[in-house]
XYZ file of C-alpha atoms in Angstrom:
364
model
C 5.177 -2.584 -15.519
C 8.754 -3.682 -14.942
C 9.805 -0.133 -14.112
C 7.044 0.171 -11.510
C 7.828 -3.201 -9.900
C 11.612 -2.779 -9.735
C 11.317 0.780 -8.449
C 8.874 -0.409 -5.780
C 11.352 -3.067 -4.621
C 14.209 -0.559 -4.564
C 12.198 2.016 -2.638
C 11.032 -0.602 -0.129
C 14.653 -1.543 0.546
C 15.944 2.022 0.783
C 12.851 3.776 2.143
C 13.476 6.624 -0.279
C 11.507 7.555 -3.383
C 14.150 10.147 -4.279
C 17.028 7.656 -4.208
C 14.990 5.263 -6.342
C 13.969 7.937 -8.841
C 17.506 9.301 -9.109
C 19.072 5.884 -9.794
C 16.748 3.183 -11.124
C 14.422 5.846 -12.495
C 17.136 7.482 -14.581
C 18.196 4.096 -15.973
C 14.619 3.224 -16.952
C 14.221 6.571 -18.696
C 17.211 5.686 -20.889
C 15.775 2.242 -21.642
C 12.367 3.694 -22.538
C 13.930 6.038 -25.057
C 15.580 3.072 -26.751
C 12.231 1.255 -26.873
C 10.399 4.254 -28.256
C 8.103 4.561 -25.232
C 6.929 8.112 -24.404
C 9.046 9.417 -21.487
C 5.954 10.632 -19.606
C 4.564 7.087 -19.308
C 7.856 5.680 -18.018
C 8.255 8.572 -15.598
C 4.755 7.934 -14.255
C 5.591 4.256 -13.690
C 8.858 5.173 -11.957
C 7.086 7.639 -9.661
C 4.351 5.115 -8.793
C 6.947 2.489 -7.899
C 9.154 4.917 -6.008
C 6.271 6.194 -3.867
C 5.648 2.653 -2.542
C 8.755 2.880 -0.365
C 7.740 6.283 0.954
C 4.538 4.612 2.192
C 5.429 1.080 3.225
C 9.121 0.908 4.122
C 9.964 1.084 7.849
C 13.052 3.049 6.794
C 11.043 5.853 5.184
C 11.013 9.234 6.912
C 7.398 9.921 5.975
C 6.294 6.476 7.199
C 7.906 7.057 10.588
C 6.590 10.627 10.677
C 2.971 9.635 9.966
C 3.081 6.909 12.612
C 4.609 9.301 15.157
C 2.218 12.164 14.446
C -0.788 9.849 14.814
C 0.687 8.040 17.833
C 0.467 4.669 16.089
C 2.839 1.706 16.219
C 5.102 1.803 13.148
C 4.502 -1.764 11.982
C 0.773 -1.635 12.728
C 0.709 1.532 10.635
C 2.469 -0.261 7.759
C 0.079 -3.229 7.933
C -2.876 -0.868 7.847
C -1.554 0.815 4.703
C -1.466 -2.494 2.838
C -5.248 -2.287 2.517
C -5.167 0.880 0.431
C -1.747 0.672 -1.205
C -1.782 -2.919 -2.487
C -5.097 -2.651 -4.411
C -4.055 0.714 -5.886
C -0.679 -0.693 -6.950
C -2.195 -3.813 -8.518
C -4.596 -1.679 -10.552
C -1.670 0.529 -11.594
C 0.346 -2.498 -12.746
C -2.555 -3.726 -14.861
C -2.821 -0.323 -16.531
C 0.951 -0.145 -17.136
C 0.853 -3.616 -18.697
C -1.908 -2.581 -21.074
C -0.092 0.646 -21.959
C 3.164 -1.207 -22.560
C 1.512 -3.565 -25.019
C 0.929 -0.621 -27.350
C 4.653 -0.091 -27.928
C 7.276 -2.299 -29.523
C 10.579 -1.846 -31.282
C 12.255 -4.132 -33.807
C 15.589 -2.556 -32.901
C 16.424 -1.160 -29.516
C 18.785 1.771 -29.136
C 20.869 0.768 -26.112
C 23.413 3.558 -26.503
C 22.437 5.312 -23.267
C 22.312 2.075 -21.261
C 25.635 0.835 -22.673
C 27.312 4.135 -21.776
C 26.085 3.851 -18.185
C 27.240 0.232 -17.872
C 30.675 1.041 -19.311
C 31.071 4.011 -17.004
C 30.255 1.905 -13.956
C 32.493 -0.994 -15.033
C 35.429 1.350 -15.616
C 35.283 2.751 -12.099
C 33.997 -0.082 -9.901
C 34.497 -3.771 -9.306
C 31.247 -5.247 -10.680
C 32.052 -8.941 -10.998
C 29.078 -11.321 -10.502
C 30.378 -12.313 -7.064
C 30.592 -8.720 -5.819
C 27.250 -7.932 -7.425
C 25.651 -10.639 -5.263
C 27.545 -9.503 -2.179
C 26.291 -5.951 -2.715
C 22.726 -7.217 -2.211
C 23.451 -8.196 1.399
C 22.564 -4.745 2.846
C 19.216 -4.832 1.032
C 18.492 -8.357 2.249
C 19.430 -7.375 5.779
C 16.942 -4.504 5.674
C 14.180 -6.834 4.485
C 14.963 -9.422 7.176
C 15.084 -6.811 9.942
C 11.819 -5.276 8.736
C 10.134 -8.705 8.870
C 11.598 -9.246 12.358
C 10.278 -5.793 13.362
C 13.708 -4.509 14.308
C 13.749 -0.837 15.274
C 13.927 1.247 12.081
C 16.906 3.315 13.283
C 18.813 0.179 14.259
C 18.014 -1.409 10.882
C 19.376 1.620 9.018
C 22.574 1.720 11.081
C 23.228 -2.016 10.735
C 22.591 -1.994 6.977
C 24.839 1.055 6.576
C 27.674 -0.618 8.490
C 27.345 -3.776 6.361
C 27.426 -1.666 3.188
C 30.458 0.203 4.497
C 32.385 -3.035 5.047
C 31.494 -4.253 1.547
C 32.642 -0.957 -0.008
C 35.950 -1.160 1.846
C 36.601 -4.803 0.875
C 35.179 -4.821 -2.660
C 35.936 -1.295 -3.880
C 39.067 -0.450 -1.907
C 37.783 2.624 -0.063
C 39.229 3.498 3.340
C 37.285 3.953 6.555
C 38.024 7.691 6.484
C 36.647 7.942 2.950
C 33.514 6.051 3.966
C 32.914 8.376 6.913
C 33.348 11.340 4.596
C 30.890 9.875 2.092
C 28.309 9.324 4.817
C 28.636 12.886 6.044
C 29.221 14.920 2.894
C 28.054 12.526 0.169
C 29.741 10.476 -2.520
C 31.491 12.213 -5.378
C 33.233 10.847 -8.451
C 34.077 11.965 -11.987
C 33.612 9.002 -14.322
C 33.658 10.845 -17.618
C 30.038 9.811 -18.261
C 27.486 12.465 -17.334
C 24.654 9.977 -16.701
C 26.809 7.896 -14.353
C 27.872 11.009 -12.452
C 24.206 11.913 -12.086
C 23.463 8.447 -10.724
C 26.294 8.274 -8.216
C 27.058 11.775 -6.987
C 24.706 12.090 -4.040
C 24.693 13.932 -0.758
C 25.188 12.444 2.706
C 23.861 13.507 6.073
C 24.565 17.188 5.433
C 22.554 17.177 2.197
C 19.551 15.829 4.104
C 19.700 18.388 6.910
C 17.206 20.644 5.121
C 14.683 17.781 5.193
C 15.365 17.133 8.869
C 15.102 20.820 9.726
C 11.833 21.056 7.798
C 10.473 18.200 9.876
C 11.555 19.930 13.093
C 9.963 23.191 12.021
C 6.758 21.463 10.951
C 6.501 19.559 14.230
C 7.242 22.713 16.191
C 4.610 24.657 14.296
C 2.127 21.839 14.759
C 2.916 21.760 18.479
C 2.299 25.505 18.783
C -1.047 25.197 16.991
C -1.995 22.259 19.189
C -0.964 23.697 22.572
C -2.490 27.119 21.882
C -5.808 25.450 21.095
C -5.794 26.571 17.456
C -6.213 23.054 16.083
C -8.980 22.320 18.582
C -10.747 25.529 17.591
C -10.489 24.668 13.882
C -11.764 21.184 14.620
C -14.741 22.611 16.504
C -15.585 24.812 13.520
C -15.482 21.727 11.294
C -17.472 19.564 13.695
C -20.144 18.935 11.078
C -17.518 17.365 8.811
C -16.024 15.078 11.459
C -19.046 13.544 13.165
C -18.824 10.274 11.248
C -15.911 8.104 10.155
C -16.814 8.624 6.509
C -16.880 12.418 6.693
C -13.805 12.555 8.922
C -11.582 10.489 6.624
C -12.753 12.221 3.447
C -12.219 15.633 5.080
C -8.772 14.527 6.266
C -7.804 13.411 2.752
C -8.988 16.610 1.097
C -7.328 18.787 3.768
C -3.968 17.029 3.395
C -4.027 17.389 -0.378
C -4.860 21.089 -0.080
C -2.073 21.618 2.472
C 0.290 19.723 0.164
C -0.392 22.131 -2.696
C -0.233 25.201 -0.449
C 2.878 24.297 1.563
C 4.692 22.333 -1.208
C 5.799 19.864 1.485
C 4.500 16.389 2.237
C 5.875 16.677 5.772
C 3.678 19.655 6.575
C 0.747 17.919 4.834
C 1.231 14.966 7.188
C 1.899 16.889 10.396
C -0.737 19.632 10.465
C -3.854 17.665 9.372
C -2.578 14.591 11.237
C -2.412 16.379 14.579
C -5.555 18.350 13.855
C -7.819 15.372 13.155
C -6.321 12.838 15.605
C -8.655 13.896 18.477
C -11.644 13.387 16.172
C -10.503 9.831 15.371
C -10.092 9.142 19.075
C -13.499 10.626 19.878
C -15.122 8.272 17.352
C -13.151 5.339 18.762
C -11.272 4.784 15.484
C -7.846 3.216 15.787
C -4.801 5.457 15.432
C -3.378 3.380 12.580
C -6.393 4.345 10.464
C -5.532 8.002 11.118
C -1.854 7.440 10.279
C -2.820 5.507 7.145
C -4.987 8.390 5.990
C -2.054 10.786 6.497
C -0.046 8.811 3.953
C -2.963 8.037 1.643
C -3.265 11.762 1.067
C -0.126 13.632 2.118
C 2.602 11.251 0.945
C 1.232 9.903 -2.335
C 0.106 13.235 -3.779
C 3.364 15.098 -3.125
C 4.947 14.089 -6.498
C 1.920 15.646 -8.234
C 2.641 19.158 -6.956
C 4.707 20.900 -9.683
C 6.211 23.438 -7.242
C 6.569 20.908 -4.405
C 9.800 19.298 -3.261
C 8.962 15.890 -4.748
C 7.583 17.306 -7.974
C 10.665 19.439 -8.561
C 12.999 16.553 -7.738
C 11.366 14.019 -10.059
C 11.172 16.578 -12.850
C 14.892 17.256 -12.526
C 15.929 13.614 -12.145
C 13.732 12.127 -14.866
C 13.714 15.057 -17.281
C 9.909 15.043 -17.548
C 7.646 17.829 -16.312
C 5.314 17.117 -13.402
C 2.209 17.875 -15.454
C 3.478 15.522 -18.170
C 3.924 12.434 -15.971
C 0.978 13.283 -13.689
C -1.675 11.431 -15.801
C 0.462 8.272 -15.684
C 1.404 8.295 -11.979
C -1.632 6.139 -11.281
C -0.724 5.073 -7.750
C -0.602 8.704 -6.622
C -4.301 9.296 -7.156
C -5.679 5.757 -7.036
C -4.597 5.391 -3.398
C -6.706 8.295 -2.053
C -9.591 7.081 -4.235
C -9.377 3.621 -2.613
C -9.215 5.286 0.817
C -12.355 7.315 0.058
C -14.161 4.152 -1.114
C -13.302 2.451 2.189
C -14.478 5.494 4.129
C -17.760 5.538 2.205
C -18.423 1.821 2.625
C -17.028 1.530 6.150
C -14.642 -1.253 5.108
C -11.358 -1.612 7.011
C -12.151 1.322 9.312
C -11.310 -0.397 12.566
C -12.467 0.610 16.019
C -10.261 0.394 19.102
C -11.712 -2.978 20.108
C -11.069 -4.561 16.698
C -7.973 -6.254 15.322
C -6.837 -6.562 11.726
C -3.428 -8.194 12.145
C -4.379 -11.693 10.989
C -6.226 -10.394 7.935
C -3.418 -8.042 6.944
C -0.812 -10.757 7.420
C -2.797 -13.021 5.111
C -2.851 -10.267 2.469
C 0.911 -9.765 2.883
C 1.491 -13.467 2.362
C-alpha cells in the first residue's frame, strides 16, 4: 500500500510514470526483497501508483495529449478523470493492504537499501535542510496545478527552481545544468543501483517519444482529413448510437490498438479522433471522451509485454510484465469502472450539464 501511495504522489508531481518507476520503484523493489514480499506484488503496486501521474498530473504528456485530441480543457479533463481513477485506486489500495498483511519478517535485510543510501550520501549533499529545500520544486508544481497555471509554464518554472537548488546545494555550474537538461545526468558512484537511479536522459533522450507523438498526430490527421475515420465510424454506427455502446466500444478499441501498436500515444490519438464526432453527435461533453481515452489507452499500456511501458517497467523493476500484471490492479480496474458508468449512465455528462462542483467536492 505504501509503495502505491508514494509512487502515486511522485508521479503526480513529476507527471511521469517512467521516472517514478525508475527511481521510487527501484527502491521499493529492494525494500520488498528485504521484507520477503514477492517482487511481482510490489511491482504491481509500483505500476499502479506510477500510472496515476500519467492520468491525473497536468505535467503528464499523455494527459495533455488526451485533452488535446478530444478538444477538452486540460483541467476539466483532469477533474473528469477523478470519477473513474479515484474509486479504482481506493479499491486497489484496499487489496494491497490485504495482500501486505499476509507477509511479515522478524528480521529485515536492508543491505540493498543501505547500499543505495550510502552511495547517495557519498556523492551528494543530503543534509536534512537540503532535503527539505529539494522539495520546493515539487511543492511549486502542486501549487501551480491547483492555481491552474499553464502546464508548460509550470514545468519550466519548476525546472528553473530545481536548477538553482542544484547549483547552490550540490555545486554544479550553470553550464553543467544546461548539459544535464539536454543530454541527461550522468555519474559513476560505484554503486550499480544508484547509477541506475540517477543516470537518466534529458531532452534528447525523450525526442523519440516526441517524434512518436508527432507521427501519431500526423497519421491521425491524414485518416481524419481523407475521411477514413468518418467511414470507419459510419461502418460502426450500430455500436455508437448510444452513450453506453459508444464508450464501451471506445474502451475496447483503445485497448486493441494499444496491443497492436505497442504505444499508448497511438491508442489515445487514433480512437480519440475517430470517436470524437460520435460523442459530439450524442451531445456528450468532450471531457468524457478525453477521460475515456485515458481510461483505456493510458492505464493499459503497462500491461502490454511488447509495449513501450511494459518493456520499461520490466527492465526497471526486474519483473516480467506477465508476472506483475495480475497485481497492477489500477490498470484494469479503471476501465472496468468506466464501463460500469457507461452501463448505468452515471457521470456521463451532456453539453448542458456541469460537474465541477461535484468533482471539487470529491477532490477535497
